[in-house]
Amino acid sequence: MYLAIQAVRQDGQFSIKTLCEIAEIPRPSYYKWLNRKPSVRELENQKLTKAMISLHEKVGGIYGYRRLKLHLCKETKQKINHKRIQRLMQLQGIQSVIRRRKRKKYAASTPQHVAENLLNREFTATKPNEKWVTDVTEFKYGHGQKAYLSAILDLHDNTVVSHVFGHSNNNSLVFQTVKRAMKAASKSKPMLHSDRGFQYTSLRFKKLFGKKITHSMSRVGRCIDNSPIESFWGTLKCEKYYLHTYQNFEGLERDIEAYIHFYNNERLQAKLNGLSPMEFRTKAV
């Protein structure tokens, strides 16, 4: 109520006396509030709010109160309750962007070879390059044109260790992704888990990578067997792709590359002790 009186008073159309009478507030109470000094808690909230709004604008509103809390704790080097951040967000009228869900369509294929589900939903790893998950996802731009992203995610730290963006969902897209990952981890022989897409079940894939990786595959129609990479696709699309309309391949590719860099190096995760994937990975190495 006091803030409302102060805001209306600045217009100069009404006197303090009139506004206090309308609000049924004694004038001395208003002046006491006006001249009071903010508490330490209020000053802290002012600083937090300023930092929160700055971060909210920087990331385009994609963070909710939990992730804002992680970043603010790291920035201020203080313990902050997530409920406090949630309350400050409500006072400022800000919230994370609304997530849109897309159903994934599966294309039937005849596998040339099939691997067992060795991963068996054990989505944790004790060290980098022990367990990888991979998949391909589709994007649209222009007038119904399509682009595809192939990526490999390390289950130890959620780092995107390799990715390739292209015009076609073909063997080359997937093989390049695996080759890049293997080059970066030349001394490792990871388990690579995939779905039963035609690229992964081809004899050529087995010939190229059969001795370099331990291949694991999801069961038929069980996307939950590969849920970490599915979760990453959802995050990428909700926090970047769905927020924009792309007219050309180059603009889409630029944003995808920028987001993956952001995800690996700046996006903090609670399950990684409040670190980004690359920070967590670097500490492990």
Short mmCIF file of C-alpha atoms in Angstrom, two decimals:
data_model
loop_
_atom_site.label_atom_id
_atom_site.label_comp_id
_atom_site.label_asym_id
_atom_site.label_seq_id
_atom_site.Cartn_x
_atom_site.Cartn_y
_atom_site.Cartn_z
CA MET A 1 0.00 0.00 0.00
CA TYR A 2 2.82 2.41 0.87
CA LEU A 3 4.50 1.73 -2.46
CA ALA A 4 1.24 2.45 -4.27
CA ILE A 5 0.90 5.79 -2.50
CA GLN A 6 4.49 6.65 -3.34
CA ALA A 7 4.00 5.77 -7.01
CA VAL A 8 0.77 7.79 -7.36
CA ARG A 9 2.24 10.71 -5.42
CA GLN A 10 5.03 11.06 -7.98
CA ASP A 11 2.47 12.02 -10.61
CA GLY A 12 1.70 15.15 -8.59
CA GLN A 13 -2.06 14.94 -9.06
CA PHE A 14 -2.93 14.05 -5.46
CA SER A 15 -1.58 15.13 -2.10
CA ILE A 16 -0.21 12.72 0.49
CA LYS A 17 -3.10 13.64 2.78
CA THR A 18 -5.70 12.68 0.15
CA LEU A 19 -3.95 9.42 -0.76
CA CYS A 20 -3.59 8.40 2.90
CA GLU A 21 -7.27 9.11 3.52
CA ILE A 22 -8.23 6.96 0.51
CA ALA A 23 -6.00 4.15 1.74
CA GLU A 24 -7.18 4.67 5.32
CA ILE A 25 -3.59 5.00 6.50
CA PRO A 26 -2.39 7.65 8.99
CA ARG A 27 0.02 10.15 7.44
CA PRO A 28 2.63 9.64 10.20
CA SER A 29 2.71 5.92 9.36
CA TYR A 30 3.41 6.70 5.71
CA TYR A 31 6.23 9.14 6.53
CA LYS A 32 7.69 6.67 9.01
CA TRP A 33 7.77 4.04 6.26
CA LEU A 34 9.18 6.54 3.77
CA ASN A 35 12.09 7.55 6.01
CA ARG A 36 12.96 4.16 7.41
CA LYS A 37 16.25 2.47 6.57
CA PRO A 38 16.10 -0.87 4.71
CA SER A 39 17.13 -3.92 6.72
CA VAL A 40 20.18 -6.04 5.94
CA ARG A 41 17.87 -8.71 4.53
CA GLU A 42 16.16 -6.19 2.24
CA LEU A 43 19.51 -4.92 0.97
CA GLU A 44 20.59 -8.51 0.26
CA ASN A 45 17.34 -9.14 -1.60
CA GLN A 46 17.90 -6.01 -3.68
CA LYS A 47 21.34 -7.28 -4.74
CA LEU A 48 19.99 -10.77 -5.40
CA THR A 49 17.11 -9.38 -7.44
CA LYS A 50 19.46 -7.28 -9.57
CA ALA A 51 21.73 -10.27 -10.23
CA MET A 52 18.72 -12.52 -10.85
CA ILE A 53 17.18 -10.19 -13.43
CA SER A 54 20.53 -9.75 -15.17
CA LEU A 55 21.01 -13.52 -15.44
CA HIS A 56 17.38 -14.03 -16.49
CA GLU A 57 17.85 -11.59 -19.37
CA LYS A 58 21.26 -13.00 -20.30
CA VAL A 59 19.91 -16.52 -20.89
CA GLY A 60 16.68 -15.38 -22.52
CA GLY A 61 14.45 -16.47 -19.65
CA ILE A 62 15.16 -20.20 -19.96
CA TYR A 63 16.10 -20.67 -16.29
CA GLY A 64 13.57 -21.49 -13.58
CA TYR A 65 14.14 -20.77 -9.90
CA ARG A 66 16.18 -23.93 -9.29
CA ARG A 67 18.80 -23.17 -11.96
CA LEU A 68 18.83 -19.47 -11.10
CA LYS A 69 19.57 -20.54 -7.52
CA LEU A 70 22.55 -22.63 -8.67
CA HIS A 71 24.07 -19.74 -10.62
CA LEU A 72 23.44 -17.17 -7.90
CA CYS A 73 24.97 -19.42 -5.23
CA LYS A 74 28.06 -19.79 -7.39
CA GLU A 75 28.21 -16.08 -8.20
CA THR A 76 27.72 -14.82 -4.63
CA LYS A 77 29.51 -17.74 -2.95
CA GLN A 78 26.59 -17.97 -0.51
CA LYS A 79 23.99 -20.59 0.34
CA ILE A 80 20.61 -19.43 -0.96
CA ASN A 81 17.33 -21.26 -0.46
CA HIS A 82 15.50 -21.97 -3.70
CA LYS A 83 12.24 -20.75 -2.12
CA ARG A 84 13.81 -17.32 -1.66
CA ILE A 85 14.65 -17.12 -5.36
CA GLN A 86 11.16 -18.31 -6.25
CA ARG A 87 9.64 -15.59 -4.07
CA LEU A 88 11.86 -12.87 -5.60
CA MET A 89 10.92 -14.05 -9.09
CA GLN A 90 7.24 -13.78 -8.22
CA LEU A 91 7.73 -10.25 -6.86
CA GLN A 92 9.43 -9.23 -10.11
CA GLY A 93 6.88 -11.01 -12.29
CA ILE A 94 9.44 -13.17 -14.10
CA GLN A 95 9.31 -16.88 -14.87
CA SER A 96 11.01 -19.40 -17.09
CA VAL A 97 9.78 -19.85 -20.62
CA ILE A 98 7.00 -22.37 -21.14
CA ARG A 99 8.22 -25.72 -22.39
CA ARG A 100 6.60 -27.21 -25.46
CA ARG A 101 6.55 -30.94 -25.95
CA LYS A 102 7.00 -32.73 -29.24
CA ARG A 103 6.26 -36.36 -29.88
CA LYS A 104 9.09 -38.27 -31.49
CA LYS A 105 8.29 -40.25 -34.61
CA TYR A 106 10.01 -43.56 -35.22
CA ALA A 107 10.78 -44.95 -38.66
CA ALA A 108 10.70 -48.70 -39.08
CA SER A 109 13.92 -50.33 -40.30
CA THR A 110 15.32 -53.82 -40.83
CA PRO A 111 18.44 -54.21 -38.69
CA GLN A 112 21.52 -55.91 -40.14
CA HIS A 113 22.89 -56.52 -36.67
CA VAL A 114 21.56 -55.90 -33.17
CA ALA A 115 23.44 -55.43 -29.88
CA GLU A 116 22.15 -56.33 -26.43
CA ASN A 117 20.89 -53.68 -24.02
CA LEU A 118 24.11 -53.80 -21.98
CA LEU A 119 23.56 -50.36 -20.48
CA ASN A 120 20.26 -51.55 -18.98
CA ARG A 121 19.33 -48.05 -17.76
CA GLU A 122 22.44 -47.78 -15.58
CA PHE A 123 22.85 -44.09 -16.35
CA THR A 124 25.84 -43.42 -14.09
CA ALA A 125 29.55 -43.74 -14.77
CA THR A 126 32.55 -43.65 -12.46
CA LYS A 127 34.85 -41.86 -14.89
CA PRO A 128 34.81 -39.94 -18.19
CA ASN A 129 34.56 -41.92 -21.45
CA GLU A 130 33.19 -44.99 -19.70
CA LYS A 131 29.58 -44.81 -20.93
CA TRP A 132 28.29 -42.77 -23.86
CA VAL A 133 24.77 -42.39 -25.23
CA THR A 134 23.99 -41.22 -28.75
CA ASP A 135 21.09 -40.37 -31.02
CA VAL A 136 19.97 -38.17 -33.93
CA THR A 137 17.26 -35.51 -33.73
CA GLU A 138 15.47 -33.44 -36.35
CA PHE A 139 14.96 -29.67 -36.75
CA LYS A 140 12.95 -27.66 -39.26
CA TYR A 141 13.71 -24.30 -40.84
CA GLY A 142 12.61 -22.17 -43.78
CA HIS A 143 9.67 -23.68 -45.66
CA GLY A 144 9.60 -27.18 -44.19
CA GLN A 145 13.29 -27.90 -44.79
CA LYS A 146 14.97 -30.27 -42.35
CA ALA A 147 18.30 -30.43 -40.55
CA TYR A 148 19.70 -33.13 -38.28
CA LEU A 149 21.92 -33.19 -35.22
CA SER A 150 23.85 -36.26 -34.15
CA ALA A 151 25.46 -36.11 -30.71
CA ILE A 152 27.21 -38.24 -28.10
CA LEU A 153 26.67 -37.54 -24.40
CA ASP A 154 29.00 -38.79 -21.66
CA LEU A 155 27.02 -40.23 -18.74
CA HIS A 156 29.76 -39.36 -16.26
CA ASP A 157 29.31 -35.59 -16.54
CA ASN A 158 26.63 -35.00 -19.20
CA THR A 159 29.20 -33.41 -21.50
CA VAL A 160 28.41 -33.39 -25.21
CA VAL A 161 31.68 -35.00 -26.28
CA SER A 162 30.94 -34.93 -29.99
CA HIS A 163 28.28 -33.62 -32.36
CA VAL A 164 27.71 -33.14 -36.07
CA PHE A 165 25.02 -30.97 -37.66
CA GLY A 166 23.96 -31.68 -41.23
CA HIS A 167 21.33 -31.61 -43.95
CA SER A 168 20.72 -35.37 -44.05
CA ASN A 169 20.05 -38.11 -41.54
CA ASN A 170 22.48 -40.62 -43.00
CA ASN A 171 25.41 -42.88 -42.15
CA SER A 172 27.94 -40.12 -42.68
CA LEU A 173 26.32 -37.92 -40.00
CA VAL A 174 26.50 -40.67 -37.38
CA PHE A 175 29.89 -42.07 -38.38
CA GLN A 176 31.51 -38.61 -38.24
CA THR A 177 30.08 -38.11 -34.75
CA VAL A 178 31.56 -41.38 -33.48
CA LYS A 179 34.90 -40.77 -35.20
CA ARG A 180 35.24 -37.35 -33.59
CA ALA A 181 34.42 -38.75 -30.16
CA MET A 182 36.89 -41.62 -30.58
CA LYS A 183 39.61 -39.22 -31.70
CA ALA A 184 39.09 -37.10 -28.59
CA ALA A 185 39.20 -40.22 -26.39
CA SER A 186 41.73 -42.30 -28.30
CA LYS A 187 42.94 -44.18 -25.22
CA SER A 188 39.46 -45.29 -24.13
CA LYS A 189 37.09 -48.06 -25.17
CA PRO A 190 33.71 -46.77 -24.02
CA MET A 191 30.33 -48.41 -24.06
CA LEU A 192 28.24 -46.61 -26.69
CA HIS A 193 24.48 -46.93 -26.25
CA SER A 194 22.11 -46.10 -29.12
CA ASP A 195 18.63 -46.87 -30.32
CA ARG A 196 18.03 -49.23 -33.25
CA GLY A 197 18.27 -46.61 -35.97
CA PHE A 198 19.45 -47.84 -39.35
CA GLN A 199 22.88 -46.22 -38.97
CA TYR A 200 23.67 -48.04 -35.74
CA THR A 201 22.39 -51.45 -36.92
CA SER A 202 24.26 -51.35 -40.23
CA LEU A 203 27.12 -53.77 -40.93
CA ARG A 204 29.31 -50.82 -41.85
CA PHE A 205 28.89 -49.33 -38.37
CA LYS A 206 29.91 -52.64 -36.80
CA LYS A 207 32.90 -52.94 -39.13
CA LEU A 208 34.14 -49.41 -38.43
CA PHE A 209 33.63 -49.29 -34.66
CA GLY A 210 33.08 -52.86 -33.49
CA LYS A 211 36.60 -53.21 -32.05
CA LYS A 212 36.80 -49.66 -30.68
CA ILE A 213 33.61 -49.56 -28.63
CA THR A 214 31.29 -51.85 -26.72
CA HIS A 215 27.95 -51.37 -28.44
CA SER A 216 24.68 -51.38 -26.49
CA MET A 217 21.20 -50.87 -27.95
CA SER A 218 17.77 -49.92 -26.63
CA ARG A 219 14.98 -52.43 -26.82
CA VAL A 220 12.40 -52.01 -29.57
CA GLY A 221 10.13 -49.02 -28.92
CA ARG A 222 11.68 -48.30 -25.50
CA CYS A 223 12.99 -44.74 -25.76
CA ILE A 224 13.38 -44.72 -21.96
CA ASP A 225 16.38 -47.02 -22.45
CA ASN A 226 18.15 -43.99 -23.93
CA SER A 227 16.49 -41.32 -21.77
CA PRO A 228 19.60 -39.17 -21.01
CA ILE A 229 20.06 -38.19 -24.66
CA GLU A 230 16.29 -37.81 -25.07
CA SER A 231 16.34 -35.45 -22.09
CA PHE A 232 19.16 -33.45 -23.67
CA TRP A 233 17.18 -33.07 -26.91
CA GLY A 234 14.22 -31.77 -24.91
CA THR A 235 16.39 -29.27 -23.05
CA LEU A 236 18.09 -28.00 -26.20
CA LYS A 237 14.83 -27.55 -28.07
CA CYS A 238 12.93 -25.94 -25.19
CA GLU A 239 15.73 -23.57 -24.22
CA LYS A 240 16.81 -22.58 -27.74
CA TYR A 241 15.07 -24.05 -30.80
CA TYR A 242 11.41 -23.55 -29.83
CA LEU A 243 12.07 -19.93 -28.85
CA HIS A 244 13.01 -18.87 -32.38
CA THR A 245 11.92 -19.19 -35.99
CA TYR A 246 14.73 -20.07 -38.39
CA GLN A 247 14.69 -19.08 -42.03
CA ASN A 248 17.94 -20.73 -43.10
CA PHE A 249 20.29 -23.57 -42.22
CA GLU A 250 23.17 -21.26 -41.27
CA GLY A 251 21.20 -19.39 -38.60
CA LEU A 252 19.93 -22.62 -37.09
CA GLU A 253 23.40 -24.17 -37.09
CA ARG A 254 24.90 -21.09 -35.45
CA ASP A 255 22.37 -21.21 -32.60
CA ILE A 256 22.79 -24.97 -32.09
CA GLU A 257 26.57 -24.63 -31.89
CA ALA A 258 26.27 -21.71 -29.45
CA TYR A 259 23.83 -23.61 -27.25
CA ILE A 260 26.01 -26.73 -27.03
CA HIS A 261 28.95 -24.55 -25.97
CA PHE A 262 26.70 -22.88 -23.40
CA TYR A 263 25.39 -26.25 -22.17
CA ASN A 264 28.87 -27.73 -21.78
CA ASN A 265 30.57 -24.73 -20.22
CA GLU A 266 28.02 -22.48 -18.51
CA ARG A 267 24.79 -24.32 -17.71
CA LEU A 268 25.11 -25.49 -14.10
CA GLN A 269 23.54 -28.77 -13.01
CA ALA A 270 22.51 -29.71 -9.47
CA LYS A 271 23.49 -33.36 -9.91
CA LEU A 272 26.99 -32.20 -10.87
CA ASN A 273 27.39 -30.43 -7.52
CA GLY A 274 26.37 -27.10 -9.02
CA LEU A 275 29.04 -27.22 -11.76
CA SER A 276 28.80 -27.15 -15.53
CA PRO A 277 29.53 -30.44 -17.36
CA MET A 278 33.00 -29.33 -18.44
CA GLU A 279 33.89 -28.07 -14.95
CA PHE A 280 32.86 -31.41 -13.46
CA ARG A 281 34.73 -33.29 -16.18
CA THR A 282 37.90 -31.25 -15.73
CA LYS A 283 37.93 -31.95 -12.00
CA ALA A 284 37.54 -35.68 -12.64
CA VAL A 285 40.41 -35.72 -15.12
#
